[in-house]
Each structure stands twice: as C-alpha cells, then as structure tokens.
Coordinates of C-alpha atoms in Angstrom, one line a residue:
M129 CA 23.1 -13.0 19.4
V130 CA 26.5 -13.6 21.0
Q131 CA 27.5 -17.5 21.5
S132 CA 29.9 -18.9 24.4
M133 CA 32.1 -21.3 23.1
T134 CA 31.9 -23.7 26.5
G135 CA 28.5 -25.4 26.9
F136 CA 27.4 -29.4 28.5
A137 CA 24.1 -31.2 27.5
S138 CA 23.2 -35.0 27.9
E139 CA 20.5 -37.4 27.1
A140 CA 19.7 -40.8 28.4
G141 CA 17.0 -43.0 26.8
T142 CA 15.4 -46.9 26.3
A143 CA 14.0 -48.8 23.6
Q144 CA 13.4 -52.2 22.1
G145 CA 16.2 -53.6 25.1
V146 CA 19.0 -50.6 24.4
A147 CA 19.7 -48.3 26.8
W148 CA 22.2 -45.2 25.0
T149 CA 23.8 -42.0 27.1
I150 CA 24.8 -39.2 24.9
E151 CA 26.9 -35.8 26.2
L152 CA 28.4 -33.2 24.4
R153 CA 30.5 -30.3 25.9
S154 CA 32.7 -28.3 24.4
V155 CA 35.9 -26.0 25.4
N156 CA 37.4 -23.2 23.6
A157 CA 39.7 -23.2 20.1
K158 CA 40.9 -21.7 17.6
G159 CA 38.7 -23.1 15.2
L160 CA 36.1 -26.2 14.7
D161 CA 37.3 -29.6 16.3
I162 CA 35.2 -32.4 16.8
R163 CA 35.9 -35.5 18.5
M164 CA 33.5 -38.1 18.7
R165 CA 33.8 -41.7 21.3
L166 CA 30.8 -44.3 19.3
P167 CA 30.5 -48.0 19.7
E168 CA 31.6 -49.3 17.0
A169 CA 27.6 -50.8 16.0
L170 CA 27.5 -46.7 15.2
L171 CA 30.5 -45.9 13.2
A172 CA 28.3 -45.8 10.2
Q173 CA 26.2 -42.4 11.6
E174 CA 29.4 -40.6 12.5
A175 CA 29.2 -38.2 9.1
S176 CA 26.0 -37.5 10.0
L177 CA 26.0 -36.5 13.0
R178 CA 29.3 -34.5 12.6
A179 CA 27.3 -32.8 10.2
K180 CA 24.8 -31.7 12.6
I181 CA 26.9 -30.5 15.0
A182 CA 28.6 -28.1 12.3
K183 CA 25.3 -26.9 11.0
Q184 CA 25.1 -25.9 14.6
T185 CA 28.5 -25.0 15.7
F186 CA 31.2 -22.8 14.1
R187 CA 33.8 -22.7 16.7
G188 CA 35.3 -24.8 19.7
N189 CA 36.8 -28.1 20.6
V190 CA 33.3 -30.2 20.9
N191 CA 33.5 -33.9 22.1
L192 CA 30.4 -36.6 21.7
S193 CA 30.2 -39.8 23.8
L194 CA 27.6 -41.8 23.0
R195 CA 27.7 -45.1 25.1
I196 CA 24.9 -48.5 24.0
E197 CA 24.6 -51.5 26.5
Q198 CA 21.5 -53.6 27.0
D199 CA 18.6 -52.8 29.0
E200 CA 19.0 -53.8 32.8
G201 CA 15.4 -55.4 32.2
E202 CA 16.2 -56.7 28.9
T203 CA 18.9 -58.4 29.4
S204 CA 19.3 -62.2 27.9
L205 CA 21.5 -64.8 29.5
A206 CA 23.0 -67.3 27.7
V207 CA 25.8 -70.8 28.5
D208 CA 29.3 -71.0 27.1
E209 CA 28.9 -74.5 26.8
A210 CA 32.7 -75.0 25.3
V211 CA 33.8 -73.0 28.3
L212 CA 31.1 -75.4 30.9
D213 CA 32.3 -78.6 29.0
A214 CA 36.0 -77.3 30.0
Y215 CA 35.2 -76.7 33.3
I216 CA 33.2 -80.3 33.8
K217 CA 36.2 -82.2 32.2
A218 CA 38.3 -80.5 34.8
A219 CA 35.9 -81.4 37.9
I220 CA 35.9 -84.8 36.7
K221 CA 40.0 -85.0 36.8
V222 CA 40.2 -83.7 39.8
R223 CA 37.7 -86.0 41.0
F224 CA 39.2 -88.8 39.8
R225 CA 43.0 -87.7 41.7
A226 CA 40.9 -87.4 44.9
K227 CA 39.6 -91.0 44.4
E228 CA 43.4 -91.8 43.8
Q229 CA 44.6 -90.5 46.9
G230 CA 41.7 -91.3 48.8
L231 CA 39.8 -88.3 49.6
K232 CA 36.2 -88.1 49.3
L233 CA 34.3 -85.0 48.0
E234 CA 31.4 -83.4 47.8
P235 CA 29.3 -84.0 44.5
S236 CA 28.7 -81.2 42.0
R237 CA 25.9 -79.1 41.7
A238 CA 24.9 -76.7 38.7
V239 CA 24.7 -73.5 40.6
D240 CA 28.8 -74.6 41.8
F241 CA 29.6 -73.9 37.6
L242 CA 26.8 -71.3 36.9
G243 CA 29.2 -69.2 38.8
L244 CA 32.3 -69.7 37.1
R245 CA 33.8 -67.1 35.1
G246 CA 32.8 -67.0 31.7
V247 CA 29.9 -69.8 32.0
M248 CA 26.9 -67.3 31.7
T249 CA 27.5 -64.5 28.9
T250 CA 25.0 -61.9 28.0
A251 CA 24.2 -61.1 24.1
D252 CA 27.2 -58.7 22.8
I253 CA 25.5 -55.2 21.4
S254 CA 26.6 -56.0 17.8
D255 CA 23.8 -58.6 18.0
L256 CA 21.2 -55.8 19.4
D257 CA 18.9 -54.9 16.6
L258 CA 19.6 -50.6 17.6
P259 CA 16.8 -48.5 17.4
L260 CA 18.6 -45.8 15.1
D261 CA 15.7 -43.7 14.5
A262 CA 15.3 -43.2 18.6
I263 CA 18.8 -42.6 18.9
A264 CA 19.0 -40.0 16.4
E265 CA 15.8 -38.1 17.8
S266 CA 18.2 -38.6 21.3
F267 CA 20.6 -36.9 19.9
D268 CA 18.8 -33.8 18.0
Q269 CA 17.3 -33.2 21.7
T270 CA 21.0 -33.1 23.2
L271 CA 22.2 -30.9 20.0
S272 CA 19.5 -28.5 20.5
S273 CA 19.8 -28.4 24.5
F274 CA 23.8 -28.1 24.3
T275 CA 23.1 -25.0 21.6
K276 CA 20.5 -23.2 24.4
M277 CA 23.5 -23.5 27.0
R278 CA 26.3 -21.8 24.7
G279 CA 23.8 -18.9 24.1
I280 CA 22.1 -18.8 27.4
E281 CA 26.6 -18.1 28.4
G282 CA 27.1 -16.3 25.3
A283 CA 24.2 -13.4 26.6
A284 CA 26.0 -13.8 30.1
L285 CA 29.0 -12.6 28.0
A286 CA 27.5 -10.0 25.8
K287 CA 26.4 -8.0 29.0
I288 CA 29.7 -8.4 30.7
L289 CA 31.6 -7.4 27.4
Q290 CA 29.3 -4.5 26.8
A291 CA 29.6 -3.4 30.3
Q292 CA 33.6 -3.4 29.7
L293 CA 32.7 -1.5 26.5
S294 CA 30.9 1.2 28.5
E295 CA 34.0 1.5 30.6
I296 CA 36.4 2.1 27.8
E297 CA 33.8 4.6 26.9
T298 CA 34.2 6.7 29.7
L299 CA 37.9 6.3 30.2
S300 CA 38.7 7.6 27.0
A301 CA 36.1 10.7 27.5
Q302 CA 37.8 11.4 30.5
A303 CA 41.5 10.8 28.3
K304 CA 39.9 13.5 25.9
D305 CA 39.1 15.7 28.3
L306 CA 42.5 15.4 30.2
A307 CA 44.2 16.5 26.5
L308 CA 41.7 19.2 25.7
A309 CA 42.8 20.7 29.4
R310 CA 46.5 20.5 28.9
R311 CA 46.1 21.5 25.1
D312 CA 46.7 25.3 25.9
Q313 CA 49.3 24.6 28.8
V314 CA 51.2 22.6 25.9
A315 CA 51.1 25.3 23.3
K316 CA 52.4 27.8 26.1
T317 CA 55.1 25.9 27.1
L318 CA 56.3 25.3 23.5
Q319 CA 56.0 29.3 23.0
E320 CA 58.5 29.6 26.2
N321 CA 61.0 26.8 24.6
L322 CA 60.5 28.9 21.6
A323 CA 61.8 31.9 23.2
R324 CA 64.4 30.3 25.3
V325 CA 66.1 28.7 22.5
L326 CA 66.1 32.1 20.7
D327 CA 67.0 34.1 23.1
N328 CA 69.7 31.8 23.7
S329 CA 70.9 30.8 20.0
D330 CA 72.7 33.1 17.3
G331 CA 71.8 32.9 14.1
A332 CA 69.5 29.9 14.9
D333 CA 66.6 29.9 12.3
A334 CA 63.3 30.8 14.0
D335 CA 61.3 29.2 11.0
R336 CA 62.9 25.7 11.6
V337 CA 63.0 25.6 15.8
A338 CA 59.6 25.9 15.3
Q339 CA 58.8 23.8 13.1
E340 CA 60.7 20.8 15.1
L341 CA 58.7 22.4 18.5
A342 CA 55.0 21.7 16.1
M343 CA 56.3 18.6 15.5
L344 CA 56.8 17.9 18.9
A345 CA 53.7 19.0 19.9
V346 CA 51.8 16.8 16.7
K347 CA 53.9 13.6 18.7
A348 CA 52.3 14.9 22.1
D349 CA 48.7 15.2 20.6
V350 CA 46.3 12.3 21.6
Q351 CA 43.8 13.1 19.9
E352 CA 44.2 11.1 16.9
E353 CA 44.0 7.5 19.3
I354 CA 41.0 8.7 21.3
D355 CA 39.0 9.3 17.9
R356 CA 40.2 5.3 16.9
L357 CA 38.8 4.0 20.2
S358 CA 35.4 5.0 19.8
A359 CA 35.6 3.8 16.3
H360 CA 36.6 0.4 18.2
I361 CA 34.0 1.0 21.0
A362 CA 31.5 1.4 17.8
A363 CA 32.5 -1.6 15.8
A364 CA 32.3 -3.8 18.9
R365 CA 29.3 -2.9 19.5
D366 CA 28.0 -3.8 16.1
L367 CA 29.6 -7.1 16.4
L368 CA 28.0 -7.5 19.6
D369 CA 24.3 -7.6 17.5
Q370 CA 25.5 -9.7 14.5
E371 CA 24.4 -13.2 14.0
G372 CA 27.4 -16.4 13.8
A373 CA 30.2 -16.5 14.9
I374 CA 32.5 -13.1 16.0
G375 CA 35.0 -14.2 18.5
R376 CA 38.1 -14.0 15.8
K377 CA 36.9 -10.1 15.0
L378 CA 36.3 -9.2 18.5
D379 CA 39.9 -10.5 19.7
F380 CA 41.7 -8.7 16.3
L381 CA 39.6 -5.4 17.6
M382 CA 41.0 -5.7 20.8
Q383 CA 44.4 -6.2 19.6
E384 CA 44.0 -2.8 18.1
F385 CA 42.7 -1.3 21.5
N386 CA 45.4 -2.4 23.1
R387 CA 47.5 -0.5 20.5
E388 CA 46.2 3.0 21.3
A389 CA 46.0 2.3 24.7
N390 CA 50.2 2.0 24.6
T391 CA 50.3 4.6 22.4
L392 CA 48.2 7.3 24.4
C393 CA 50.6 6.0 27.3
S394 CA 54.1 6.7 25.6
K395 CA 53.0 9.7 24.3
S396 CA 50.8 11.4 27.3
N397 CA 53.8 13.2 29.1
D398 CA 51.2 13.6 32.1
T399 CA 50.5 11.6 34.9
D400 CA 46.3 12.2 35.2
L401 CA 46.4 11.3 31.0
T402 CA 48.8 8.6 31.7
R403 CA 46.6 6.8 34.4
V404 CA 44.2 7.1 32.5
G405 CA 45.9 5.2 29.8
L406 CA 47.3 2.9 32.4
D407 CA 43.3 2.1 33.6
L408 CA 42.2 1.9 29.8
K409 CA 44.9 -0.8 29.3
A410 CA 43.2 -2.8 32.2
V411 CA 39.8 -2.9 31.2
I412 CA 41.0 -3.8 28.2
D413 CA 42.9 -6.8 29.5
Q414 CA 40.2 -8.0 31.4
M415 CA 37.8 -7.7 28.1
R416 CA 40.1 -9.3 25.7
E417 CA 40.1 -12.8 28.5
Q418 CA 36.3 -12.7 28.3
V419 CA 36.7 -12.6 23.7
Q420 CA 38.5 -15.8 24.6
N421 CA 35.6 -17.2 25.1
V422 CA 33.3 -15.9 22.2
E423 CA 32.4 -18.1 19.1

C-alpha cells in the first residue's frame, strides 16, 4: 500500500489532575527526520517515542509536539510568602512616608495583596505526578491516527499515479503506431537517397554508402525507447503494489521515464511523433511531482 509522507493527527486527554495535548505532523523529506518538542518532565521518554515513530514511518520530516499543563479543574493555588512579605514591607514604608507628609491612606485589605504579581502561584508541572501510562496510550492513539491518515492520502496518490501510468501507456502505444507507420516511408526515403548519392558520385563505394544510411536508419528507430517505456510502466505498477517505502525507487524510475521521452523526441524527425513525445514528457513531469509525496 502506498503511503504519503504528509500527515497530521492530534489527541488530548486528562488524568490525575494533568491535561495534555499531542500533535504529530509530517511533510516531505529525502529521509526520516524526527523532531520533538517535549516538556522537561518527559525528556526521559524521548527515545521510546522516537522508536515508535520510526517503526511506523520510513521517510518524511516528522514533528511531535507534546504539551502538559495542570488540569483547570484541579489547579491548586498557593501564597508565595517571601513575595507577600516584600509587598507588606513596601506598603508599611509607603504608609509611614504618607503620614510624614500629612496624608491619610485607606486601610489595606488582604484582597489588595492577592492581586499583586507573584503573590499567588500554581503548582509547577515538574512537581506533578504525571500519568505516564495514560499519556503513552494517548500517544499510541495519535500515532495510529497519523499512520492511518498517511495511508488514506497514499491511497489517493496511488490512484493518481495509476491514472498517469495509463496515460503514459496510451501515449507509448500511439508512438509505437506512428513509428511503425513511418517505417516503410523511412526505408523508401533511404533507398531514394542511396540511389541519388550513387547517381551523383563517381567511384563511390555503394556498400559503404549503404552502411552509413543503415546507421542513420538505426539512429532514427525509436522502438527501443518505446520498449523501455513499457518496461518502466510495468516496474512502476509492481512498485505501487508493494508494501513499505517505495518513493525513492519510483523517483529513480521517473528519471528513466524522462530519459526515454527525451531520446524519443530527439530521434523522431516527425511532427506527429514529436508531439506524442512532448505529451509524454508533460505527463511524466506531472507524475514526478506526485512521486515526491510518496514515502
């Protein structure tokens, strides 16, 4: 089954007063590049998470983001006494100086201090008892959804590639018919040229001239290119039926497709055959763009 290199999945969960969000996304890459953004409390799990991703994914630039915070329903507040003491001392100093200036200030209330920056704190995430099993299970679900999405996109890619292979096959058949149709004309033209050369050349070696014209005929023959195109079509279809990473092999095949189409155009010496060759190149270029997304 064809797998795409692009995908996305996310999961969120809560347990033991802890909330987390997991995101997995990937884009095209030549190899497998896994990047992670984990909270410090989960850095010890990095190797395990990386191994799980590598077991499911063979190519692509994969990014994992895992965020953890205290569940809003379980948030506990505490007073930072050192900060509060500093504010109280500052308030006493202000009240004392105001009295010296003959100013009377309103009495301070406890709530006035609670709203001051740094007085109220929440528990640090590193102090929480993390539900590692629940987070691991949530990650496994995210990875499963991620792999499934890459598979769905890969199936869509496979349909596009199969259709493009069929189009290449149709154009190759047209090129074959055109090459066969012009074969007799090419032979007739070569015979006429041979006769013309011999008629206008004193002492010319007829065998040597015939040899040169035969070489020209071979160079103009595109049957070999058409046969190789057919072989590449069969090889590409076999790859699309295989499991695992096939993107690099398909990309190499696309180079071979393009080489045969270029040679066909350069050897055609025929308007209709050149047109078919150019159509082939256009489809091959389109197919190569799609192959860049295949794992």
